[in-house]
């Protein structure tokens, strides 16, 4: 068993070394840094936070006073003979903490925008990680396909040699040649798939014109270990989407507080100096400067903002329901993803611990026997082919384990 | 001094004028003279020689050979001097021979003189007594022959043997064996495994779908022509992967020799003799019954050409089954059709009768055979044709005409 594992390690090392030939493979950390530095989703999310912050600042501002000219008791005659002329300053003073409540409502918008930024960040990172694992898998798959194609070409030559000693028939040779052509097409397909995966990765890190290069990553890296309940609990606790939805509830609650106070009395102050030109007896001098002051309250008699309050209450109910719905959606998505993850992980484990070591051993045994002239070369080729095919299926399982693990830990309703 | 074929035949005609027409066992008188008659090897040439200072000098060339087992069945095998099996070497006890062996194969080769008591350095076992002959190389073997009998030469590389590298090495005694024979034939029996769309024998295979006598499969084996009343010897050598029980129809023969020479009398009578791998058996009989007598291996699977295919380890018949059954199996031209409900009988069909064209195997030796004869001749089958003198002469004339016209 140890020997088989060592053999498998050698195969994996060989796959890795095929990778390592490319210069300076880029790592996942570098890719994540690139994305965080320049992804437009994050810039948009930051701008949205600024919007909310400025809006909150605005929300606490006092209403402006108004200044007006007032003329009174103006009669016909020369303008300098009678009439009152003055200035009135009008100021509405919001009472009941309306300004504070409004500011608090808008501040909830800041929290919501910040949660939105966290969501965008997680979406970007999840996108980068999934794209990264897909590129790694595509690289490894291309290596396996290239080896399979080499093998198929060799099998074609061996068939021709067997035909030459009468041990293969012409149709056998034709089938082997056909097989080699198909293996060549599989390589072309794998090359295209790698190029496509790279394009997606480049888009995910917001570097669409980033030239294609090798990505660091190996089939033999440890498999992610995700206990079902703990991972779900952690993902829900850290979910920026849930945080965003809860912030929306907070905002709605604060908006209700605002709505409740909208029609509460405001103090209305009005007043100012005026010049009274009316001539006073007996010395016939004008009355002169005098002051007028007026104070009042708005009375919530007809409009107590019933509709607004009810609308705000409903908004709260909607926001709370949205939180619950989102949580359900996340749990549902988690369940489906976890199923895929667990199946793929089991498959990867069985390939890693059982199938690949056996396929490797079978291949090596036939190779050794062939070298001792006790097995035919087609037997070697068949076991080698089985080994490569097992490797390809193993890679598919690895790709699924890693991409689903990203989606499970970065649990998103809208990935 | 070598005998020429012409003088041999003239000698034969002169001594063979006594055969009667009536059905009556009546051996003719043995040909006069102490010298043995020359061996006839149907479908095979003799290896010519020159004489150098009393030594018979043969030139044997090991090389790839293109041949046919049937007229439309080309085969790429290996043999000697353009022939597979190789041409027969025919000498006399006491001769000294020098055989210059040239290797035109793409690999090493070594010639072995099977059964001859010669020094180890000329025995031809590569590695043990001698180095192999490299491709393009040659080696001279020279030795004296103190034995007589039916021997053979072959490559001492087993797979080269299976590619066809064998030939008869007949050593006559100075005086003919008693009782004297009028006819002395030499046959080599071989088995082959050749895939249907290939021309190269698979020398590692253990199942054989082509069985040949002197490099031909029935019905393309050339019959042995004998005049009624003549005494006949047939020397048979087996170099294949099976022991062949060789059966002669309509006659009783005696096994008079092995691969080591003459068997002392009394001989046991028989009509089937097992010729084991690498053995020789000489049989003799008085051809007193006119007719076309089959001589064949009696292993049932050796009485067919490519009768089955191995598909994923299962052998399935090559005759028409399934939707193609109607194409030919149930009915053969000139043969009664199968019973109407034949397919209801478990085991049907077993008849592997193949529709053949007599004309395909047309040759002077087949002159006068019953129409449809070729369908009876498959695999390791040939004929001893015991004919009256006019038929014999007619066949000889046809052969002479054919030789003149070119084959
Ligand atoms: Cu047989």
mmCIF file of N, CA, C and O in Angstrom, chain B residues 208-255:
data_model
loop_
_atom_site.group_PDB
_atom_site.id
_atom_site.type_symbol
_atom_site.label_atom_id
_atom_site.label_comp_id
_atom_site.label_asym_id
_atom_site.label_seq_id
_atom_site.Cartn_x
_atom_site.Cartn_y
_atom_site.Cartn_z
ATOM 1 N N UNK B 208 -5.155 -22.368 -34.753
ATOM 2 C CA UNK B 208 -4.669 -22.356 -36.127
ATOM 3 C C UNK B 208 -5.827 -22.437 -37.087
ATOM 4 O O UNK B 208 -6.694 -23.296 -36.965
ATOM 5 N N UNK B 209 -5.871 -21.490 -38.019
ATOM 6 C CA UNK B 209 -6.996 -21.454 -38.951
ATOM 7 C C UNK B 209 -6.580 -21.758 -40.383
ATOM 8 O O UNK B 209 -7.416 -21.807 -41.263
ATOM 9 N N UNK B 210 -5.304 -21.944 -40.609
ATOM 10 C CA UNK B 210 -4.841 -22.374 -41.927
ATOM 11 C C UNK B 210 -3.920 -23.572 -41.734
ATOM 12 O O UNK B 210 -2.985 -23.515 -40.929
ATOM 13 N N UNK B 211 -4.196 -24.656 -42.449
ATOM 14 C CA UNK B 211 -3.426 -25.885 -42.334
ATOM 15 C C UNK B 211 -2.956 -26.244 -43.737
ATOM 16 O O UNK B 211 -3.760 -26.299 -44.664
ATOM 17 N N UNK B 212 -1.650 -26.459 -43.874
ATOM 18 C CA UNK B 212 -1.117 -26.615 -45.231
ATOM 19 C C UNK B 212 -0.276 -27.878 -45.364
ATOM 20 O O UNK B 212 0.290 -28.389 -44.386
ATOM 21 N N UNK B 213 -0.235 -28.363 -46.582
ATOM 22 C CA UNK B 213 0.657 -29.455 -46.969
ATOM 23 C C UNK B 213 1.540 -28.894 -48.073
ATOM 24 O O UNK B 213 1.026 -28.399 -49.086
ATOM 25 N N UNK B 214 2.845 -28.905 -47.845
ATOM 26 C CA UNK B 214 3.793 -28.302 -48.790
ATOM 27 C C UNK B 214 3.375 -26.880 -49.164
ATOM 28 O O UNK B 214 3.446 -26.461 -50.318
ATOM 29 N N UNK B 215 2.884 -26.137 -48.166
ATOM 30 C CA UNK B 215 2.591 -24.726 -48.377
ATOM 31 C C UNK B 215 1.282 -24.435 -49.073
ATOM 32 O O UNK B 215 1.027 -23.287 -49.429
ATOM 33 N N UNK B 216 0.440 -25.449 -49.267
ATOM 34 C CA UNK B 216 -0.861 -25.222 -49.906
ATOM 35 C C UNK B 216 -1.958 -25.833 -49.042
ATOM 36 O O UNK B 216 -1.760 -26.886 -48.431
ATOM 37 N N UNK B 217 -3.108 -25.142 -48.995
ATOM 38 C CA UNK B 217 -4.271 -25.670 -48.300
ATOM 39 C C UNK B 217 -5.221 -26.261 -49.331
ATOM 40 O O UNK B 217 -5.273 -25.794 -50.477
ATOM 41 N N UNK B 218 -5.948 -27.326 -48.949
ATOM 42 C CA UNK B 218 -6.962 -27.879 -49.834
ATOM 43 C C UNK B 218 -7.972 -26.800 -50.181
ATOM 44 O O UNK B 218 -8.304 -26.001 -49.322
ATOM 45 N N UNK B 219 -8.432 -26.725 -51.418
ATOM 46 C CA UNK B 219 -8.222 -27.667 -52.522
ATOM 47 C C UNK B 219 -7.025 -27.322 -53.414
ATOM 48 O O UNK B 219 -6.934 -27.863 -54.517
ATOM 49 N N UNK B 220 -6.135 -26.463 -52.954
ATOM 50 C CA UNK B 220 -5.018 -26.082 -53.827
ATOM 51 C C UNK B 220 -3.799 -26.984 -53.635
ATOM 52 O O UNK B 220 -2.757 -26.747 -54.243
ATOM 53 N N UNK B 221 -3.902 -27.991 -52.776
ATOM 54 C CA UNK B 221 -2.807 -28.970 -52.682
ATOM 55 C C UNK B 221 -2.769 -29.783 -53.978
ATOM 56 O O UNK B 221 -3.818 -30.108 -54.539
ATOM 57 N N UNK B 222 -1.588 -30.076 -54.447
ATOM 58 C CA UNK B 222 -1.478 -30.793 -55.729
ATOM 59 C C UNK B 222 -1.492 -32.301 -55.483
ATOM 60 O O UNK B 222 -0.671 -32.812 -54.712
ATOM 61 N N UNK B 223 -2.447 -33.014 -56.096
ATOM 62 C CA UNK B 223 -2.542 -34.464 -55.865
ATOM 63 C C UNK B 223 -1.278 -35.205 -56.291
ATOM 64 O O UNK B 223 -0.525 -34.766 -57.174
ATOM 65 N N UNK B 224 -1.069 -36.346 -55.633
ATOM 66 C CA UNK B 224 0.020 -37.255 -56.018
ATOM 67 C C UNK B 224 -0.560 -38.244 -57.032
ATOM 68 O O UNK B 224 -1.580 -38.880 -56.757
ATOM 69 N N UNK B 225 0.062 -38.326 -58.176
ATOM 70 C CA UNK B 225 -0.486 -39.151 -59.270
ATOM 71 C C UNK B 225 0.286 -40.481 -59.338
ATOM 72 O O UNK B 225 1.512 -40.486 -59.438
ATOM 73 N N UNK B 226 -0.479 -41.552 -59.279
ATOM 74 C CA UNK B 226 0.096 -42.897 -59.197
ATOM 75 C C UNK B 226 -0.636 -43.786 -60.197
ATOM 76 O O UNK B 226 -1.841 -43.643 -60.377
ATOM 77 N N UNK B 227 0.123 -44.667 -60.832
ATOM 78 C CA UNK B 227 -0.545 -45.621 -61.731
ATOM 79 C C UNK B 227 -0.985 -46.846 -60.932
ATOM 80 O O UNK B 227 -0.283 -47.270 -60.003
ATOM 81 N N UNK B 228 -2.120 -47.368 -61.300
ATOM 82 C CA UNK B 228 -2.657 -48.527 -60.612
ATOM 83 C C UNK B 228 -1.607 -49.638 -60.544
ATOM 84 O O UNK B 228 -0.955 -49.946 -61.544
ATOM 85 N N UNK B 229 -1.456 -50.163 -59.346
ATOM 86 C CA UNK B 229 -0.542 -51.281 -59.172
ATOM 87 C C UNK B 229 0.840 -50.872 -58.725
ATOM 88 O O UNK B 229 1.634 -51.711 -58.293
ATOM 89 N N UNK B 230 1.132 -49.593 -58.745
ATOM 90 C CA UNK B 230 2.465 -49.164 -58.326
ATOM 91 C C UNK B 230 2.587 -49.190 -56.795
ATOM 92 O O UNK B 230 1.600 -49.039 -56.075
ATOM 93 N N UNK B 231 3.829 -49.363 -56.347
ATOM 94 C CA UNK B 231 4.066 -49.244 -54.901
ATOM 95 C C UNK B 231 4.482 -47.803 -54.626
ATOM 96 O O UNK B 231 5.289 -47.218 -55.361
ATOM 97 N N UNK B 232 3.907 -47.271 -53.540
ATOM 98 C CA UNK B 232 4.035 -45.837 -53.274
ATOM 99 C C UNK B 232 4.624 -45.636 -51.881
ATOM 100 O O UNK B 232 4.267 -46.325 -50.935
ATOM 101 N N UNK B 233 5.556 -44.676 -51.789
ATOM 102 C CA UNK B 233 6.046 -44.243 -50.467
ATOM 103 C C UNK B 233 5.670 -42.777 -50.299
ATOM 104 O O UNK B 233 5.806 -41.981 -51.237
ATOM 105 N N UNK B 234 5.163 -42.457 -49.131
ATOM 106 C CA UNK B 234 4.911 -41.044 -48.814
ATOM 107 C C UNK B 234 5.653 -40.712 -47.528
ATOM 108 O O UNK B 234 5.445 -41.350 -46.499
ATOM 109 N N UNK B 235 6.557 -39.736 -47.638
ATOM 110 C CA UNK B 235 7.327 -39.282 -46.470
ATOM 111 C C UNK B 235 6.635 -38.034 -45.944
ATOM 112 O O UNK B 235 6.379 -37.096 -46.693
ATOM 113 N N UNK B 236 6.350 -38.045 -44.655
ATOM 114 C CA UNK B 236 5.597 -36.916 -44.082
ATOM 115 C C UNK B 236 6.368 -36.340 -42.894
ATOM 116 O O UNK B 236 6.762 -37.078 -41.989
ATOM 117 N N UNK B 237 6.564 -35.016 -42.938
ATOM 118 C CA UNK B 237 7.259 -34.311 -41.859
ATOM 119 C C UNK B 237 6.281 -33.291 -41.269
ATOM 120 O O UNK B 237 5.583 -32.593 -42.009
ATOM 121 N N UNK B 238 6.241 -33.246 -39.968
ATOM 122 C CA UNK B 238 5.347 -32.290 -39.294
ATOM 123 C C UNK B 238 6.175 -31.242 -38.572
ATOM 124 O O UNK B 238 6.929 -31.547 -37.655
ATOM 125 N N UNK B 239 6.030 -29.965 -38.973
ATOM 126 C CA UNK B 239 6.630 -28.898 -38.180
ATOM 127 C C UNK B 239 5.548 -27.855 -37.912
ATOM 128 O O UNK B 239 5.394 -26.879 -38.626
ATOM 129 N N UNK B 240 4.772 -28.159 -36.881
ATOM 130 C CA UNK B 240 3.687 -27.246 -36.507
ATOM 131 C C UNK B 240 3.524 -27.337 -34.995
ATOM 132 O O UNK B 240 4.403 -27.842 -34.300
ATOM 133 N N UNK B 241 2.410 -26.845 -34.473
ATOM 134 C CA UNK B 241 2.167 -26.868 -33.021
ATOM 135 C C UNK B 241 1.246 -28.019 -32.620
ATOM 136 O O UNK B 241 0.836 -28.103 -31.468
ATOM 137 N N UNK B 242 0.863 -28.869 -33.585
ATOM 138 C CA UNK B 242 -0.019 -29.994 -33.274
ATOM 139 C C UNK B 242 0.584 -31.272 -33.838
ATOM 140 O O UNK B 242 1.306 -31.240 -34.840
ATOM 141 N N UNK B 243 0.243 -32.386 -33.188
ATOM 142 C CA UNK B 243 0.550 -33.699 -33.761
ATOM 143 C C UNK B 243 -0.602 -34.065 -34.683
ATOM 144 O O UNK B 243 -1.761 -33.987 -34.281
ATOM 145 N N UNK B 244 -0.285 -34.460 -35.894
ATOM 146 C CA UNK B 244 -1.366 -34.689 -36.852
ATOM 147 C C UNK B 244 -1.587 -36.175 -37.090
ATOM 148 O O UNK B 244 -0.656 -36.869 -37.513
ATOM 149 N N UNK B 245 -2.805 -36.697 -36.855
ATOM 150 C CA UNK B 245 -3.130 -38.079 -37.240
ATOM 151 C C UNK B 245 -3.461 -38.119 -38.730
ATOM 152 O O UNK B 245 -4.537 -37.677 -39.141
ATOM 153 N N UNK B 246 -2.539 -38.653 -39.517
ATOM 154 C CA UNK B 246 -2.719 -38.604 -40.968
ATOM 155 C C UNK B 246 -3.385 -39.895 -41.433
ATOM 156 O O UNK B 246 -2.893 -40.997 -41.163
ATOM 157 N N UNK B 247 -4.462 -39.714 -42.122
ATOM 158 C CA UNK B 247 -5.310 -40.836 -42.517
ATOM 159 C C UNK B 247 -5.358 -40.937 -44.037
ATOM 160 O O UNK B 247 -5.524 -39.938 -44.730
ATOM 161 N N UNK B 248 -5.210 -42.194 -44.522
ATOM 162 C CA UNK B 248 -5.331 -42.450 -45.972
ATOM 163 C C UNK B 248 -6.607 -43.238 -46.206
ATOM 164 O O UNK B 248 -6.842 -44.269 -45.576
ATOM 165 N N UNK B 249 -7.427 -42.755 -47.113
ATOM 166 C CA UNK B 249 -8.685 -43.443 -47.434
ATOM 167 C C UNK B 249 -8.422 -44.655 -48.323
ATOM 168 O O UNK B 249 -7.534 -44.629 -49.168
ATOM 169 N N UNK B 250 -9.194 -45.704 -48.124
ATOM 170 C CA UNK B 250 -9.307 -46.803 -49.082
ATOM 171 C C UNK B 250 -8.086 -47.691 -49.230
ATOM 172 O O UNK B 250 -8.037 -48.511 -50.150
ATOM 173 N N UNK B 251 -7.113 -47.533 -48.379
ATOM 174 C CA UNK B 251 -5.895 -48.319 -48.520
ATOM 175 C C UNK B 251 -5.341 -48.664 -47.142
ATOM 176 O O UNK B 251 -5.634 -47.977 -46.154
ATOM 177 N N UNK B 252 -4.571 -49.708 -47.090
ATOM 178 C CA UNK B 252 -3.839 -50.053 -45.887
ATOM 179 C C UNK B 252 -2.363 -49.826 -46.162
ATOM 180 O O UNK B 252 -1.852 -50.244 -47.207
ATOM 181 N N UNK B 253 -1.727 -49.111 -45.267
ATOM 182 C CA UNK B 253 -0.304 -48.853 -45.501
ATOM 183 C C UNK B 253 0.525 -49.401 -44.353
ATOM 184 O O UNK B 253 -0.009 -49.833 -43.322
ATOM 185 N N UNK B 254 1.807 -49.381 -44.536
ATOM 186 C CA UNK B 254 2.733 -49.772 -43.476
ATOM 187 C C UNK B 254 3.616 -48.578 -43.173
ATOM 188 O O UNK B 254 4.044 -47.878 -44.093
ATOM 189 N N UNK B 255 3.862 -48.354 -41.897
ATOM 190 C CA UNK B 255 4.788 -47.281 -41.514
ATOM 191 C C UNK B 255 6.186 -47.879 -41.532
ATOM 192 O O UNK B 255 6.501 -48.769 -40.736
#
